[in-house]
PDB file of C-alpha atoms in Angstrom:
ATOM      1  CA  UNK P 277     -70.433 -14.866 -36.264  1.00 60.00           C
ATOM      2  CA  UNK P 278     -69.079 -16.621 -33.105  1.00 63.00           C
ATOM      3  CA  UNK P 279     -65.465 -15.418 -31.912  1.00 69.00           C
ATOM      4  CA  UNK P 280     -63.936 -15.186 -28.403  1.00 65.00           C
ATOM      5  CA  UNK P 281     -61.084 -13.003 -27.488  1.00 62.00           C
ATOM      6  CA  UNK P 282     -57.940 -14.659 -26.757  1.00 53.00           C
ATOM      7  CA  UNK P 283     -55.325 -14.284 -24.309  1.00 55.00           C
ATOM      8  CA  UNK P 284     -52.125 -11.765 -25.708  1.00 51.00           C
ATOM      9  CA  UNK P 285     -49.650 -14.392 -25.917  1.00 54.00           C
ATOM     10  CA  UNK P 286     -48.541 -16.115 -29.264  1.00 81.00           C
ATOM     11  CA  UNK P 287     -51.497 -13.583 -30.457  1.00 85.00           C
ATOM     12  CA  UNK P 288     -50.461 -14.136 -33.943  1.00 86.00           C
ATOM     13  CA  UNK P 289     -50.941 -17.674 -34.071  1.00 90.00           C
ATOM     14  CA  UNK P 290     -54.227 -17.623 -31.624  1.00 89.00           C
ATOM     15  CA  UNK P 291     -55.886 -15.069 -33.936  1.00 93.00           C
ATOM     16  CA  UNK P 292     -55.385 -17.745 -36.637  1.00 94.00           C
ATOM     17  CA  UNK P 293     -56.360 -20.451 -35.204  1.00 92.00           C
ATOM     18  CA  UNK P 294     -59.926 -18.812 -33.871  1.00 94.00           C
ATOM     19  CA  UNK P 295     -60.634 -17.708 -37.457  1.00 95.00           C
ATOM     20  CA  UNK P 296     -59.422 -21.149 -38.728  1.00 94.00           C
ATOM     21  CA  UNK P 297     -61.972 -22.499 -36.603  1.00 92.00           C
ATOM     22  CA  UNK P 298     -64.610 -20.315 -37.135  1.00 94.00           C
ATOM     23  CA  UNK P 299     -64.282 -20.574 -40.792  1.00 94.00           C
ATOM     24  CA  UNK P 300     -64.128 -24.434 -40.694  1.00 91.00           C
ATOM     25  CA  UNK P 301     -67.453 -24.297 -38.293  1.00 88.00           C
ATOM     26  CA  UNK P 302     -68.907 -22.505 -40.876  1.00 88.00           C
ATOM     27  CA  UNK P 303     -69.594 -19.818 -38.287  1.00 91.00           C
ATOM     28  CA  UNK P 304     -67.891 -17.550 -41.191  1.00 93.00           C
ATOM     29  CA  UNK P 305     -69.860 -18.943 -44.355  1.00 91.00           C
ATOM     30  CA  UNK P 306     -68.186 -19.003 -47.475  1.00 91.00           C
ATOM     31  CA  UNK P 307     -68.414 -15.785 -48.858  1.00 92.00           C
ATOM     32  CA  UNK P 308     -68.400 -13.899 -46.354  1.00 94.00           C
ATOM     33  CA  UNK P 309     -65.862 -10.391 -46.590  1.00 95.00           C
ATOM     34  CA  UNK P 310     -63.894 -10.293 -43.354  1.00 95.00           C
ATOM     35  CA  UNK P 311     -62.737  -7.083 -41.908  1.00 94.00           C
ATOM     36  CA  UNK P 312     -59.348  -6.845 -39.910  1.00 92.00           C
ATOM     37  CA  UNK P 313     -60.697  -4.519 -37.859  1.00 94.00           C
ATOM     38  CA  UNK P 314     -63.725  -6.159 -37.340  1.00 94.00           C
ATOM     39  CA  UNK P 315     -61.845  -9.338 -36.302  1.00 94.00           C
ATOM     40  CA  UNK P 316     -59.376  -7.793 -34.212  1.00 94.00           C
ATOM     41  CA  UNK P 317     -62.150  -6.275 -31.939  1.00 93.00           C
ATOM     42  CA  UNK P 318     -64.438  -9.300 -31.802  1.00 92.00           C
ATOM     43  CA  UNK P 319     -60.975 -10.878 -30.452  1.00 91.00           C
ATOM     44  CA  UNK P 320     -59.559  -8.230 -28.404  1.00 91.00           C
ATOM     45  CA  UNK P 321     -56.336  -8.049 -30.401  1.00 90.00           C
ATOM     46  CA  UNK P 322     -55.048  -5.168 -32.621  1.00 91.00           C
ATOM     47  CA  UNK P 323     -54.990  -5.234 -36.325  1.00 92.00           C
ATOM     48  CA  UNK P 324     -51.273  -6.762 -36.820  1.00 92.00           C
ATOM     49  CA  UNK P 325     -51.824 -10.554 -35.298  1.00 92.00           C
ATOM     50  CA  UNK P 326     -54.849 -10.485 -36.962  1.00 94.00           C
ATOM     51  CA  UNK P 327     -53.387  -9.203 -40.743  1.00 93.00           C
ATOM     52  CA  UNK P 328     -50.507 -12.319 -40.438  1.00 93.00           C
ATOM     53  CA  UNK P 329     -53.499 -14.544 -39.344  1.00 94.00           C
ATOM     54  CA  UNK P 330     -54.875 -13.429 -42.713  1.00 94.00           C
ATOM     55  CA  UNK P 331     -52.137 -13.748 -44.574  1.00 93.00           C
ATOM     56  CA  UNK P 332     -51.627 -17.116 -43.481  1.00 93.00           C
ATOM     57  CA  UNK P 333     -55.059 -18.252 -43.923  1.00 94.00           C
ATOM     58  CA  UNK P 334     -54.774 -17.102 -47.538  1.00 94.00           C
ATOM     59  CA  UNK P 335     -51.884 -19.207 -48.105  1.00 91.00           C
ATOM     60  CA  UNK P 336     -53.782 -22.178 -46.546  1.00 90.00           C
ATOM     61  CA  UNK P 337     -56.473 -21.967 -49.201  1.00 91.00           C
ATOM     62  CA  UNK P 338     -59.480 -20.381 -46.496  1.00 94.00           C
ATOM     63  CA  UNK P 339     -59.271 -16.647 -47.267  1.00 95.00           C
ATOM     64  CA  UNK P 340     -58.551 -15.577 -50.491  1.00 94.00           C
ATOM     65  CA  UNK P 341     -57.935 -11.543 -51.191  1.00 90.00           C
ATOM     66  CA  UNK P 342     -57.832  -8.743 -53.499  1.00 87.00           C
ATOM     67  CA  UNK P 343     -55.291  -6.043 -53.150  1.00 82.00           C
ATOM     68  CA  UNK P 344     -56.906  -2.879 -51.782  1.00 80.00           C
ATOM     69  CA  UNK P 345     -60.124  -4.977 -52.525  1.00 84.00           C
ATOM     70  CA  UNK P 346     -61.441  -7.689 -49.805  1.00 87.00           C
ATOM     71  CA  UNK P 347     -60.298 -10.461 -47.925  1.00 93.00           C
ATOM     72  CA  UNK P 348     -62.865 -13.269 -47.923  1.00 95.00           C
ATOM     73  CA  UNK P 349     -63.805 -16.955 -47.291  1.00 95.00           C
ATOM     74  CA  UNK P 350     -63.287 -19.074 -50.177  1.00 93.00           C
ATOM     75  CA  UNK P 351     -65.666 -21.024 -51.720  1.00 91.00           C
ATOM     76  CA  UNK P 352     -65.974 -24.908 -51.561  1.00 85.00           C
ATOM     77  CA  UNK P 353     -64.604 -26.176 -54.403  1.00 87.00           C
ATOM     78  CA  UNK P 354     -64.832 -30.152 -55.189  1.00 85.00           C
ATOM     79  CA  UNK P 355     -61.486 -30.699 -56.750  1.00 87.00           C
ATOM     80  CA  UNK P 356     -60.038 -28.176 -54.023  1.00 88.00           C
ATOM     81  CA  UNK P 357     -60.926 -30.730 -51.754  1.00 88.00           C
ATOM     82  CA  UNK P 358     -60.172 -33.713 -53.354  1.00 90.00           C
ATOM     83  CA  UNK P 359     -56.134 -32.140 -54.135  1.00 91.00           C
ATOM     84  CA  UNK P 360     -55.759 -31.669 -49.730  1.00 91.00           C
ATOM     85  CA  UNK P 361     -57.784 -34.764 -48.738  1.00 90.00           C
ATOM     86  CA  UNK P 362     -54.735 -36.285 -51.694  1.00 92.00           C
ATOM     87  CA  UNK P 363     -52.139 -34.878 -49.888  1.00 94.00           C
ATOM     88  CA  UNK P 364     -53.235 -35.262 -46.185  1.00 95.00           C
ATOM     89  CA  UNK P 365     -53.941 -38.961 -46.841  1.00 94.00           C
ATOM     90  CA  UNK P 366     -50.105 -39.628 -48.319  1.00 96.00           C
ATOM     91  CA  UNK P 367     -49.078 -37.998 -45.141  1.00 97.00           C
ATOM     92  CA  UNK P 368     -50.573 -40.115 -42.854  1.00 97.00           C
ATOM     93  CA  UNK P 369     -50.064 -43.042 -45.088  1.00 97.00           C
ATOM     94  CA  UNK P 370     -46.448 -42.168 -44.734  1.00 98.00           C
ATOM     95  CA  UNK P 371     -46.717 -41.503 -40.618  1.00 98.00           C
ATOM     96  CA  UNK P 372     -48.403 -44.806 -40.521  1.00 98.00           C
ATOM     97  CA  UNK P 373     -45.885 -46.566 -42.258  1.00 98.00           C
ATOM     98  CA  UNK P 374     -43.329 -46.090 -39.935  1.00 98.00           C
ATOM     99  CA  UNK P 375     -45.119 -45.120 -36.549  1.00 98.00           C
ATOM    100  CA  UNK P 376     -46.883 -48.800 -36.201  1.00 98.00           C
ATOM    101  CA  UNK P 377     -43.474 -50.763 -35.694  1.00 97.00           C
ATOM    102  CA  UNK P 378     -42.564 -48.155 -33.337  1.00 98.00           C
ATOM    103  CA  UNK P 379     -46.491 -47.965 -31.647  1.00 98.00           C
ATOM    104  CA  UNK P 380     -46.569 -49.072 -27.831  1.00 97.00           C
ATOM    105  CA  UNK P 381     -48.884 -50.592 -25.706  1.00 97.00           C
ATOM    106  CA  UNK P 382     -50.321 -47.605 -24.271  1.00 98.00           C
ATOM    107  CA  UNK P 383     -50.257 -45.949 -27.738  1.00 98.00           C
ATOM    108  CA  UNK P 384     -52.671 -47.968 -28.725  1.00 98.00           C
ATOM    109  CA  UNK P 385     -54.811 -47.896 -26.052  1.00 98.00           C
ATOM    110  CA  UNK P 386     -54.926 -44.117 -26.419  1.00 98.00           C
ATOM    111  CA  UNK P 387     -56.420 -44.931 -29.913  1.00 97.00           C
ATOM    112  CA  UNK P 388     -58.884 -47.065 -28.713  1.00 97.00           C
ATOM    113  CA  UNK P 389     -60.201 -44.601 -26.272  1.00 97.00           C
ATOM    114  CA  UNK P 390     -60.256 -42.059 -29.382  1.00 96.00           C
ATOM    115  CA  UNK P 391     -62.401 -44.375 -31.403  1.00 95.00           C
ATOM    116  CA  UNK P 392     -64.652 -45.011 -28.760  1.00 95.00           C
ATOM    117  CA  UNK P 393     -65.361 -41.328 -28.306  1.00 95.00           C
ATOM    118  CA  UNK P 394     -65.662 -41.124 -31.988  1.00 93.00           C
ATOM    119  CA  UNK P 395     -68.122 -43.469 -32.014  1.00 92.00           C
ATOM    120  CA  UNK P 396     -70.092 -42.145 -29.087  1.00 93.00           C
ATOM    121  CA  UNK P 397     -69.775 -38.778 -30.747  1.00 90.00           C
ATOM    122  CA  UNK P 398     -71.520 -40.077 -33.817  1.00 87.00           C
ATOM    123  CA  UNK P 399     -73.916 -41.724 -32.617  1.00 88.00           C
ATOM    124  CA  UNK P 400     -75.050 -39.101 -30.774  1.00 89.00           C
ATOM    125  CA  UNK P 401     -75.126 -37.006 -33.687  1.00 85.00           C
ATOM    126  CA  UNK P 402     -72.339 -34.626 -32.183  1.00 88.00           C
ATOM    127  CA  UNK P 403     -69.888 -33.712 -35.562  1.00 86.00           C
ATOM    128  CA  UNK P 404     -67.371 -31.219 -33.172  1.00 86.00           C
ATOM    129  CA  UNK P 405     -66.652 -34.288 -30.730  1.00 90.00           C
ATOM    130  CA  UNK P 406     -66.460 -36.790 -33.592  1.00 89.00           C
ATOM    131  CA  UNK P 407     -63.956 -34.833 -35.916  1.00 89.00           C
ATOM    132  CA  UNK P 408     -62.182 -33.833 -32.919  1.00 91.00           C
ATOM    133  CA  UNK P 409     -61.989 -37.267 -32.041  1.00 94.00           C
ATOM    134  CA  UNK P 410     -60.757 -38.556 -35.556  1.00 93.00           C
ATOM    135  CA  UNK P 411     -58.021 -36.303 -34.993  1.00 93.00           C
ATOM    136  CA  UNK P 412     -56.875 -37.209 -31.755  1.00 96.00           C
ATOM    137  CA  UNK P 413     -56.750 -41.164 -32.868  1.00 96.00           C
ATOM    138  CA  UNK P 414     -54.738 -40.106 -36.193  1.00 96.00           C
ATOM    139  CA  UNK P 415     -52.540 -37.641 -34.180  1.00 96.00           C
ATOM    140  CA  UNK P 416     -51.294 -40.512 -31.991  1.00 98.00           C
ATOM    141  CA  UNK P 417     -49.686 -41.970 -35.293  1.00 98.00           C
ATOM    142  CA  UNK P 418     -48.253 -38.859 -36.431  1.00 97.00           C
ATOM    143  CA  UNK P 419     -46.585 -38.155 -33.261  1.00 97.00           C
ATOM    144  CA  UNK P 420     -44.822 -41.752 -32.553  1.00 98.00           C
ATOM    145  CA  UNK P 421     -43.729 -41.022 -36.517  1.00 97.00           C
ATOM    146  CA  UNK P 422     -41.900 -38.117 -35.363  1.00 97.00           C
ATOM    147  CA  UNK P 423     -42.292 -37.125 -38.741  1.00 97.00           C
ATOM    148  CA  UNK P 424     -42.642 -32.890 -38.241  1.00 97.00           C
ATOM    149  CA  UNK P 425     -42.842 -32.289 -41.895  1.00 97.00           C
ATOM    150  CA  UNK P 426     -45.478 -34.499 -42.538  1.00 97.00           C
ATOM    151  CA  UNK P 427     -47.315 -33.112 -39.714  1.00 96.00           C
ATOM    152  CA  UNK P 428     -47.054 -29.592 -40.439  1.00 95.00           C
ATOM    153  CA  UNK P 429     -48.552 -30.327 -44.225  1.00 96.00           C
ATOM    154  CA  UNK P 430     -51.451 -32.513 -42.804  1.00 95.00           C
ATOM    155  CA  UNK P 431     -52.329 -29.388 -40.247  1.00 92.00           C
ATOM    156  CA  UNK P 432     -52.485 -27.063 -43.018  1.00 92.00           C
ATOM    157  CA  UNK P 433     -54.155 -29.257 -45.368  1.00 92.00           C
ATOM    158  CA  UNK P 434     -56.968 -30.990 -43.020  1.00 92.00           C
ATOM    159  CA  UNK P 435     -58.939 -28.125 -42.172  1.00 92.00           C
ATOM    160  CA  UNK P 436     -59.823 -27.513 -46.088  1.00 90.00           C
ATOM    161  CA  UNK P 437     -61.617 -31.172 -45.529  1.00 89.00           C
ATOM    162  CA  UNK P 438     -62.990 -30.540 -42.151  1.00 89.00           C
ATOM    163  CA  UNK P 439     -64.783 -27.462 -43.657  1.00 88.00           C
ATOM    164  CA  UNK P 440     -66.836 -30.080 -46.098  1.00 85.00           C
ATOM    165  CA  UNK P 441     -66.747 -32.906 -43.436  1.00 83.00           C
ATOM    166  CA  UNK P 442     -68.341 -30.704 -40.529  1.00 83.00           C
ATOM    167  CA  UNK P 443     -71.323 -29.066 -43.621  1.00 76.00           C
ATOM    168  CA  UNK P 444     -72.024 -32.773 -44.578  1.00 74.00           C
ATOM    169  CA  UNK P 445     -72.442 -34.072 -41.143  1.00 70.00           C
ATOM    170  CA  UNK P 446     -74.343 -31.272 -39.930  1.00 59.00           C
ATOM    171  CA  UNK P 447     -76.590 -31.314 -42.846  1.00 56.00           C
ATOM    172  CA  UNK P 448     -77.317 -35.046 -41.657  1.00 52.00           C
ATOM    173  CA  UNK P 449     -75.292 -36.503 -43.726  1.00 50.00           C
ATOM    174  CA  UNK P 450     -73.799 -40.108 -43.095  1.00 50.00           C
ATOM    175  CA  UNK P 451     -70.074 -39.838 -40.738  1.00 55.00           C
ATOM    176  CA  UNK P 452     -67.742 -42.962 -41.208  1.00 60.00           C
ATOM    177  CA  UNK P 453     -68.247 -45.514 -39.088  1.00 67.00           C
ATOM    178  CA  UNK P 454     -66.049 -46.660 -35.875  1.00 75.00           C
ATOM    179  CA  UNK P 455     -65.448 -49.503 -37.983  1.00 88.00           C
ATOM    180  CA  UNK P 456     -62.344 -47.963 -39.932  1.00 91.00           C
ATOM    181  CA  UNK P 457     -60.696 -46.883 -37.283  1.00 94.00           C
ATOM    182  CA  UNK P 458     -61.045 -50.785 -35.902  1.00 95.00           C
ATOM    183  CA  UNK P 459     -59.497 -52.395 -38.077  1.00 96.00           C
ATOM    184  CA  UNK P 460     -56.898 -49.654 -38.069  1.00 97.00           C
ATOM    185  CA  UNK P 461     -56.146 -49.786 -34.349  1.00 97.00           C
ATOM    186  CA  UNK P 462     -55.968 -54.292 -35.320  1.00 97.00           C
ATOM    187  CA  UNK P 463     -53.396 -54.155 -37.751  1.00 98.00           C
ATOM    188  CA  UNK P 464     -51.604 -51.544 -35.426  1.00 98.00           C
ATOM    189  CA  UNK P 465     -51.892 -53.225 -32.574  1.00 97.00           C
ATOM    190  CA  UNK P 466     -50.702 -56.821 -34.690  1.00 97.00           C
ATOM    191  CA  UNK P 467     -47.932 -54.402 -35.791  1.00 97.00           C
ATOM    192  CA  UNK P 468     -48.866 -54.687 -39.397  1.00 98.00           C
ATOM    193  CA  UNK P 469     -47.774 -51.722 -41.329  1.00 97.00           C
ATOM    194  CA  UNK P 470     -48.996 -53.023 -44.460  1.00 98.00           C
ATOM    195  CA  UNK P 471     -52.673 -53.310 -43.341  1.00 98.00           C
ATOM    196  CA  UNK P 472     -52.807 -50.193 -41.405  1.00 98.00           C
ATOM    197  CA  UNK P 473     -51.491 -48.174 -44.420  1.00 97.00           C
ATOM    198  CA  UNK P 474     -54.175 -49.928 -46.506  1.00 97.00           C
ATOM    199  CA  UNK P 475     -56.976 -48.962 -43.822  1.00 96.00           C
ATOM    200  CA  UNK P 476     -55.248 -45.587 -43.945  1.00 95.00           C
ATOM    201  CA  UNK P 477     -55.549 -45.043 -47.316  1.00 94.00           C
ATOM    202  CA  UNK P 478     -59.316 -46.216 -47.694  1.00 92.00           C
ATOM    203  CA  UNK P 479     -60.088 -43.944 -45.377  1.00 90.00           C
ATOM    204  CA  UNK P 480     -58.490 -40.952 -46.792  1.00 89.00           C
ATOM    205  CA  UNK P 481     -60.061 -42.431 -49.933  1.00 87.00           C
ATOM    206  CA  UNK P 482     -63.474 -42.168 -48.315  1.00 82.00           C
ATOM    207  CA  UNK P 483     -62.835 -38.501 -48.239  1.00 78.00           C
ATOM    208  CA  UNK P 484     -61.626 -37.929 -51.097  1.00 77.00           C
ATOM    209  CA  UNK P 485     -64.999 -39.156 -52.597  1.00 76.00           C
ATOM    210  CA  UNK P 486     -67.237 -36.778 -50.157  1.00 72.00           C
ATOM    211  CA  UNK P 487     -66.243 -33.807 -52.073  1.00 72.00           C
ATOM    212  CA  UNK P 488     -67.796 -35.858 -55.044  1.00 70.00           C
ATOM    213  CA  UNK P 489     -71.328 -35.708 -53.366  1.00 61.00           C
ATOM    214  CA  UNK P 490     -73.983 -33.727 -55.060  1.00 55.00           C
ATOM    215  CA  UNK P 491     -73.984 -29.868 -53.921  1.00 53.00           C
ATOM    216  CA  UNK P 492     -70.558 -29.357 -54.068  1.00 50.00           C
ATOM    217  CA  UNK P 493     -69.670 -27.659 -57.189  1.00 48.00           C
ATOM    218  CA  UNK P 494     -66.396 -27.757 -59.384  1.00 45.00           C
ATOM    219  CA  UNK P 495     -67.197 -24.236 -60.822  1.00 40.00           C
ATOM    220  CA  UNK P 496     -69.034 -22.245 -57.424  1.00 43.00           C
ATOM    221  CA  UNK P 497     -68.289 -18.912 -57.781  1.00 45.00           C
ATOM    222  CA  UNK P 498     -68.298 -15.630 -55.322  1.00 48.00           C
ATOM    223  CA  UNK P 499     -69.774 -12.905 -56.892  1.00 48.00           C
ATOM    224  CA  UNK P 500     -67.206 -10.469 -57.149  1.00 53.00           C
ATOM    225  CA  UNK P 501     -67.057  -7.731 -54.008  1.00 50.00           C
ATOM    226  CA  UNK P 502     -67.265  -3.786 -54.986  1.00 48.00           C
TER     227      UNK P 502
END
């Protein structure tokens, strides 16, 4: 398990964003019983951050806990990922809706530059810089939105699909292509909301139907921790 301390500022929300990543890496496999303690040293924090971290990752569907049991990774579960690829994709349908009238020159061109580092990523068989540059093109619609509530439910939705996304593409699975995200940047650039929310929702579609794949179960179970 890979985790780097973090500097002691906003330590509650840096402790859960390094097990958030970890856990969506699968550095910290499904599974797996994690340890406040544990965590807190391999981060250089004490136990409190690293408890709301937790508790928060719980509530985001990546740790689930017993009482005065465990706290562990949860399981990939098909139709989890299928309900928060749902619900991610009607946010950004609804950020793209009413970003691309609003969507500058320069906006776009940010996209463009996203998608071609996307694409380089892929090609080069590099999942990290490709998901990290999906999100970087999609982030420049949910920001001209202005939309913060759609934003906040996307963040705490999307990593349940990048956990699946990041397995399937490091297994050597097939990414989406560069071409999505072209026509996308088209009809935002024509300022066609219509078409872009179509693109939008074909790829969140697209997503939807990875968790269908073979090898991810409906019914996985942990074994239960003594």
């Amino acid at each position: 398990m890979v985790l780097q301390s973090v500097p002691r500022t906003l330590l509650r929300d840096r402790a859960h964003a390094a097990i958030r990543d970890a856990i969506v890496a699968g550095e910290i496999e499904p599974g797996a019983v994690v340890r406040d303690a544990e965590i807190a040293e391999r981060l250089g924090l004490s136990r409190a951050p690293v408890r709301e971290a937790f508790a928060r990752l719980v509530d985001e569907g990546l740790l689930e806990s017993k009482p005065q049991s465990y706290t562990r990774v949860t399981p990939l579960i098909a139709r989890d990922v299928r309900d928060a690829a749902a619900v991610v994709g009607a946010m950004h349908e609804l950020v793209t809706r009413v970003a691309v009238p609003r969507l500058r020159e320069p906006d776009v061109e940010l996209m463009r530059a996203a998608n071609e580092r996307f694409d380089t990523a892929v090609r080069a068989g590099d999942v990290d810089g490709a998901l990290r540059a999906d999100d970087e093109l999609h982030d420049v619609l949910v920001r001209v939105s202005g939309n913060r509530a759609a934003a906040a439910t996307a963040a705490r939705y999307t990593p349940l699909i990048r956990r699946l996304e990041r397995q399937r593409f490091g297994e050597g699975g097939a990414c989406r292509s560069a071409g999505l995200h072209d026509r996308l940047i088209e009809a935002c650039a024509a300022k066609d909301p219509d078409e872009a929310v179509r693109v939008t929702t074909e790829i969140w579609r697209g997503l939807e139907e990875l968790a269908d794949m073979p090898d991810v179960s409906d019914v996985f179970e942990v074994p239960d921790v003594p």
